Amino acid sequence: MSTAVCLLLYAAIVAVTAPRLLPYLTRGGSAPAAGVAVWLIVLASVLGSWVAATVMLAVQAARTWNRPDPLALAACLAQVRSVAAGHNGLAWQLGLFAATLTFAAFVTLLALRAGRSMLAARTHSRRHAESARIIGRRIAGVDGLVIDAPQKMAYCVGGRPGTVVITSAAVAALARPDLDAVLAHERAHLAGHHHLLLTATRALTTSLPRVRLFSVAHTEVSRLLEMCADDTAARRHGATALLSAILSLAGPDPIPAIALGASSVGVSTRVARLADPDTAARRSWARLLLAATGAVVVAAPLITVWAAAAGFPACGPFTA
């Protein structure tokens, strides 16, 4: 019981503090891949703590359900008063059972909502890719499907296989090096399976819109994944070509919600980091700081479980 309570307390602290503190570590994009990893670790730790606490509460309720004295029903009010002193009784067991049902319903509802959202996103992505393959055409030297449209857009849609889509207006507007750079950016998204990560974070945001951790995580992960794709494309075709392509494609034309586009997220920050890259020392420092943050997030629930098992004063009073 104490372990479950401490895990829930840990998850609550992380859910409140992470969206306020972690963006300061990842905002500059000095180490975008490490930033994505830390955000995913934070989300996994909170979700894992919720699931583990629910399982522990269920096990505790099942194990101690027959423990109370049958005569406790006749002294229900007395037992309720004794709960504060840590005494077991029917009232305690009913409260434990109610808490278990509440957390189990919460976790189950979250899983169902997230699963439904991910399934809907997969369906929309597949349909969009199929439509693009029907109306799109291949052009020699262009590693993607070209769709005739006046808007300047380039984006990718996940699936099997993943699809890169670029409009005829974008092909006409981009010089050859810029076109190669933006296509490499989209291919980097597909190679890194970035659409799967964003589908998961978007599903959490949709399922629990009032939990700020999920909405901030989705925003930050989206921006950092764009930077990861930027770095891959810049290594292959140069930062100048990619920067020119992003500026040429930047505009009010929205890409599909289920797609990833080179000019759709965090354009100003990405342009700044491409125009003025960080030094190797600064990137190393950012990786070290993010690695330390990830280690703390991973170690905290383990320490929490150990503290509860050892009867640490902060958790010991909750032991049933």
Coordinates of C-alpha atoms in Angstrom, one line a residue:
M1 CA 0.0 0.0 0.0
S2 CA 2.8 2.4 0.9
T3 CA 4.6 1.7 -2.3
A4 CA 1.5 2.5 -4.4
V5 CA 0.9 5.8 -2.5
C6 CA 4.5 6.9 -3.0
L7 CA 4.4 6.0 -6.7
L8 CA 1.3 8.1 -7.1
L9 CA 2.9 11.0 -5.2
Y10 CA 6.0 10.7 -7.4
A11 CA 3.9 10.7 -10.6
A12 CA 2.0 13.8 -9.4
I13 CA 5.2 15.7 -8.6
V14 CA 6.7 14.8 -12.1
A15 CA 3.4 15.7 -13.9
V16 CA 3.5 19.2 -12.2
T17 CA 7.2 20.0 -12.4
A18 CA 8.3 18.5 -15.7
P19 CA 6.3 20.7 -18.0
R20 CA 7.6 23.8 -16.2
L21 CA 11.3 22.8 -15.9
L22 CA 12.1 20.5 -18.8
P23 CA 11.4 22.9 -21.6
Y24 CA 14.3 25.1 -20.4
L25 CA 16.7 22.2 -21.0
T26 CA 15.4 21.3 -24.5
R27 CA 14.2 24.6 -25.9
G28 CA 17.5 25.5 -27.6
G29 CA 17.7 22.2 -29.4
S30 CA 21.4 21.7 -28.7
A31 CA 20.9 17.9 -28.4
P32 CA 17.4 17.2 -29.9
A33 CA 17.7 13.4 -29.8
A34 CA 18.6 13.4 -26.1
G35 CA 15.8 15.9 -25.5
V36 CA 13.2 13.5 -27.1
A37 CA 14.6 10.6 -25.1
V38 CA 14.2 12.5 -21.8
W39 CA 10.6 13.6 -22.6
L40 CA 9.7 10.0 -23.4
I41 CA 11.4 8.8 -20.2
V42 CA 9.3 11.3 -18.2
L43 CA 6.1 10.2 -19.9
A44 CA 6.9 6.5 -19.4
S45 CA 7.8 7.0 -15.8
V46 CA 4.4 8.8 -15.1
L47 CA 2.4 6.2 -17.0
G48 CA 4.3 3.3 -15.5
S49 CA 3.8 4.7 -12.0
W50 CA 0.1 4.9 -12.5
V51 CA -0.1 1.4 -13.8
A52 CA 2.1 0.0 -11.1
A53 CA 0.2 1.8 -8.3
T54 CA -3.1 0.5 -9.7
V55 CA -1.8 -3.1 -9.8
M56 CA -0.4 -2.8 -6.2
L57 CA -3.6 -1.4 -4.9
A58 CA -5.5 -4.3 -6.6
V59 CA -3.2 -6.9 -5.1
Q60 CA -3.4 -5.3 -1.7
A61 CA -7.2 -5.2 -1.8
A62 CA -7.4 -8.9 -2.9
R63 CA -4.9 -10.0 -0.3
T64 CA -6.5 -8.2 2.7
W65 CA -10.2 -8.4 1.8
N66 CA -10.9 -11.1 4.4
R67 CA -8.7 -9.7 7.1
P68 CA -11.3 -7.5 9.0
D69 CA -13.2 -8.9 11.9
P70 CA -16.8 -9.6 10.8
L71 CA -18.0 -7.7 13.9
A72 CA -16.5 -4.6 12.4
L73 CA -19.7 -3.9 10.5
A74 CA -21.5 -3.3 13.8
A75 CA -18.8 -0.8 14.8
C76 CA -18.4 0.9 11.4
L77 CA -18.2 4.5 12.8
A78 CA -15.6 3.4 15.3
Q79 CA -13.6 1.8 12.5
V80 CA -13.8 4.9 10.3
R81 CA -12.3 6.9 13.2
S82 CA -9.6 4.2 13.7
V83 CA -8.5 4.5 10.0
A84 CA -6.6 7.7 10.9
A85 CA -4.6 5.7 13.4
G86 CA -3.7 3.1 10.8
H87 CA -6.0 0.3 12.2
N88 CA -7.4 -2.3 9.7
G89 CA -11.1 -2.7 9.5
L90 CA -14.0 -2.9 7.1
A91 CA -14.1 0.8 6.5
W92 CA -10.4 0.7 5.6
Q93 CA -10.9 -2.2 3.2
L94 CA -13.9 -0.5 1.6
G95 CA -11.8 2.7 1.1
L96 CA -9.0 0.7 -0.4
F97 CA -11.4 -1.2 -2.7
A98 CA -12.9 2.1 -3.8
A99 CA -9.5 3.6 -4.5
T100 CA -8.5 0.6 -6.4
L101 CA -11.6 0.7 -8.6
T102 CA -11.1 4.5 -9.2
F103 CA -7.5 4.1 -10.3
A104 CA -8.2 1.0 -12.3
A105 CA -11.1 2.8 -14.1
F106 CA -8.8 5.8 -14.7
V107 CA -6.0 3.8 -16.2
T108 CA -8.3 1.7 -18.3
L109 CA -10.1 4.7 -19.7
L110 CA -6.8 6.3 -20.5
A111 CA -5.7 3.2 -22.4
L112 CA -8.9 2.9 -24.3
R113 CA -9.0 6.6 -25.3
A114 CA -5.3 6.6 -26.3
G115 CA -5.7 3.3 -28.2
R116 CA -8.8 4.7 -30.1
S117 CA -6.9 7.9 -30.9
M118 CA -3.9 6.0 -32.2
L119 CA -6.1 3.7 -34.3
A120 CA -7.9 6.7 -35.8
A121 CA -4.6 8.4 -36.6
R122 CA -3.3 5.2 -38.3
T123 CA -6.5 5.0 -40.4
H124 CA -6.4 8.6 -41.5
S125 CA -2.7 8.3 -42.3
R126 CA -3.2 5.2 -44.4
R127 CA -6.1 6.8 -46.3
H128 CA -4.1 10.0 -47.0
A129 CA -1.2 8.0 -48.2
E130 CA -3.4 6.0 -50.5
S131 CA -5.0 9.1 -51.9
A132 CA -1.6 10.7 -52.5
R133 CA -0.5 7.6 -54.4
I134 CA -3.6 7.8 -56.6
I135 CA -3.4 11.4 -57.5
G136 CA 0.4 11.9 -57.2
R137 CA 3.0 11.4 -59.9
R138 CA 6.6 10.6 -60.1
I139 CA 9.1 13.0 -61.5
A140 CA 12.7 12.0 -62.3
G141 CA 15.1 13.1 -59.6
V142 CA 12.3 13.8 -57.0
D143 CA 12.3 11.3 -54.2
G144 CA 8.6 11.6 -53.5
L145 CA 5.1 11.9 -54.9
V146 CA 4.4 15.2 -56.7
I147 CA 0.8 16.5 -56.3
D148 CA -0.4 19.4 -58.5
A149 CA -1.4 22.2 -56.1
P150 CA -0.8 25.9 -55.8
Q151 CA 0.4 25.7 -52.2
K152 CA 4.1 25.2 -51.5
M153 CA 4.2 22.2 -49.2
A154 CA 6.4 19.2 -48.5
Y155 CA 5.5 16.6 -45.9
C156 CA 5.6 12.9 -45.1
V157 CA 2.9 10.5 -44.0
G158 CA 3.7 7.4 -42.0
G159 CA 2.6 3.9 -43.0
R160 CA 3.8 0.8 -44.8
P161 CA 5.5 2.2 -46.8
G162 CA 5.9 5.7 -45.6
T163 CA 5.1 8.4 -48.2
V164 CA 6.8 11.7 -49.0
V165 CA 4.5 14.2 -50.7
I166 CA 5.5 17.5 -52.3
T167 CA 3.4 19.9 -54.3
S168 CA 4.2 21.0 -57.8
A169 CA 4.4 24.6 -56.5
A170 CA 7.1 23.6 -54.0
V171 CA 9.1 21.8 -56.7
A172 CA 8.9 24.8 -58.9
A173 CA 10.0 27.2 -56.1
L174 CA 13.0 25.2 -54.8
A175 CA 16.4 25.1 -56.3
R176 CA 17.8 21.7 -56.8
P177 CA 20.0 21.6 -53.6
D178 CA 17.1 23.0 -51.6
L179 CA 14.7 20.4 -53.0
D180 CA 17.1 17.6 -52.1
A181 CA 17.5 18.9 -48.6
V182 CA 13.8 19.1 -47.9
L183 CA 13.2 15.6 -49.3
A184 CA 16.1 14.3 -47.1
H185 CA 14.4 16.0 -44.1
E186 CA 11.1 14.1 -44.8
R187 CA 13.0 10.8 -45.4
A188 CA 14.7 11.3 -42.0
H189 CA 11.3 11.5 -40.4
L190 CA 10.2 8.2 -41.9
A191 CA 13.5 6.5 -41.2
G192 CA 13.3 7.5 -37.6
H193 CA 9.7 6.5 -37.2
H194 CA 8.9 9.9 -35.9
H195 CA 5.3 9.6 -36.9
L196 CA 4.8 6.8 -34.3
L197 CA 6.2 8.9 -31.5
L198 CA 4.0 11.8 -32.4
T199 CA 0.9 9.6 -32.7
A200 CA 1.5 8.3 -29.2
T201 CA 2.1 11.8 -27.6
R202 CA -0.9 13.2 -29.6
A203 CA -3.1 10.3 -28.3
L204 CA -2.1 11.1 -24.7
T205 CA -2.9 14.8 -25.2
T206 CA -6.3 14.0 -26.7
S207 CA -7.1 11.5 -24.0
L208 CA -6.2 13.7 -21.1
P209 CA -6.3 17.3 -22.4
R210 CA -6.2 18.8 -18.9
V211 CA -3.0 17.2 -17.9
R212 CA -0.5 19.8 -19.0
L213 CA 2.4 17.3 -19.0
F214 CA 1.0 15.6 -22.1
S215 CA 0.3 18.7 -24.1
V216 CA 3.7 20.3 -23.4
A217 CA 5.4 17.0 -24.1
H218 CA 3.7 16.7 -27.5
T219 CA 4.6 20.2 -28.4
E220 CA 8.2 19.8 -27.3
V221 CA 8.7 16.4 -28.9
S222 CA 7.2 17.7 -32.2
R223 CA 9.7 20.5 -32.3
L224 CA 12.7 18.4 -31.3
L225 CA 11.9 15.7 -33.9
E226 CA 11.9 18.4 -36.6
M227 CA 15.3 19.4 -35.3
C228 CA 16.5 15.8 -35.5
A229 CA 15.4 15.6 -39.1
D230 CA 17.0 19.0 -39.8
D231 CA 20.4 17.7 -38.5
T232 CA 20.2 14.6 -40.7
A233 CA 19.3 16.7 -43.8
A234 CA 22.0 19.3 -43.0
R235 CA 24.7 16.6 -42.7
R236 CA 23.8 15.3 -46.2
H237 CA 23.1 18.5 -48.1
G238 CA 24.4 21.4 -46.0
A239 CA 22.6 23.7 -43.5
T240 CA 22.5 26.5 -46.1
A241 CA 20.4 24.5 -48.6
L242 CA 18.0 23.3 -45.8
L243 CA 17.7 26.8 -44.4
S244 CA 16.8 28.2 -47.8
A245 CA 14.2 25.4 -48.3
I246 CA 12.5 26.0 -45.0
L247 CA 12.3 29.8 -45.6
S248 CA 10.9 29.2 -49.1
L249 CA 8.2 26.8 -47.9
A250 CA 7.3 28.7 -44.7
G251 CA 3.8 30.2 -45.0
P252 CA 0.2 30.0 -43.9
D253 CA -0.6 26.9 -45.9
P254 CA -1.4 24.1 -43.3
I255 CA -0.2 20.5 -43.9
P256 CA -2.5 17.6 -42.9
A257 CA -2.7 17.0 -39.2
I258 CA -1.4 13.5 -39.5
A259 CA 1.7 14.6 -41.5
L260 CA 5.2 15.8 -40.7
G261 CA 6.4 18.8 -42.6
A262 CA 9.7 20.7 -42.8
S263 CA 8.1 24.1 -42.5
S264 CA 5.3 23.4 -40.0
V265 CA 6.7 23.3 -36.5
G266 CA 9.1 25.6 -34.6
V267 CA 10.3 27.4 -37.7
S268 CA 11.9 30.4 -36.0
T269 CA 13.9 28.4 -33.5
R270 CA 15.0 25.9 -36.2
V271 CA 16.0 28.7 -38.6
A272 CA 18.1 30.3 -35.8
R273 CA 19.9 27.1 -34.9
L274 CA 20.7 26.3 -38.5
A275 CA 22.0 29.8 -39.1
D276 CA 24.1 29.8 -36.0
P277 CA 24.9 26.2 -35.0
D278 CA 25.9 25.4 -31.4
T279 CA 29.5 24.6 -30.7
A280 CA 30.6 21.0 -30.0
A281 CA 31.2 21.9 -26.3
R282 CA 27.7 23.3 -25.9
R283 CA 26.2 20.2 -27.5
S284 CA 28.2 17.9 -25.2
W285 CA 27.1 19.9 -22.2
A286 CA 23.5 19.7 -23.2
R287 CA 23.7 15.9 -23.7
L288 CA 25.4 15.5 -20.3
L289 CA 22.7 17.6 -18.6
L290 CA 19.9 15.8 -20.3
A291 CA 21.4 12.4 -19.5
A292 CA 21.6 13.4 -15.8
T293 CA 18.0 14.5 -15.9
G294 CA 17.0 11.2 -17.5
A295 CA 18.9 9.3 -14.8
V296 CA 17.2 11.1 -12.0
V297 CA 13.8 10.5 -13.5
V298 CA 14.6 6.8 -13.9
A299 CA 16.1 6.4 -10.4
A300 CA 13.4 8.4 -8.6
P301 CA 10.6 5.7 -8.8
L302 CA 13.1 3.0 -7.9
I303 CA 14.2 5.0 -4.8
T304 CA 10.5 5.6 -4.0
V305 CA 9.8 1.8 -4.1
W306 CA 12.8 1.2 -1.9
A307 CA 11.9 3.9 0.6
A308 CA 8.3 2.5 0.9
A309 CA 9.6 -1.1 1.3
A310 CA 12.1 0.1 3.9
G311 CA 9.4 1.9 5.9
F312 CA 10.8 5.4 5.3
P313 CA 8.9 7.9 7.4
A314 CA 7.4 9.7 4.4
C315 CA 5.7 6.5 3.2
G316 CA 5.6 4.2 6.2
P317 CA 2.4 5.6 7.8
F318 CA 0.4 4.5 4.8
T319 CA 1.4 0.8 5.2
A320 CA -1.7 -1.4 5.6

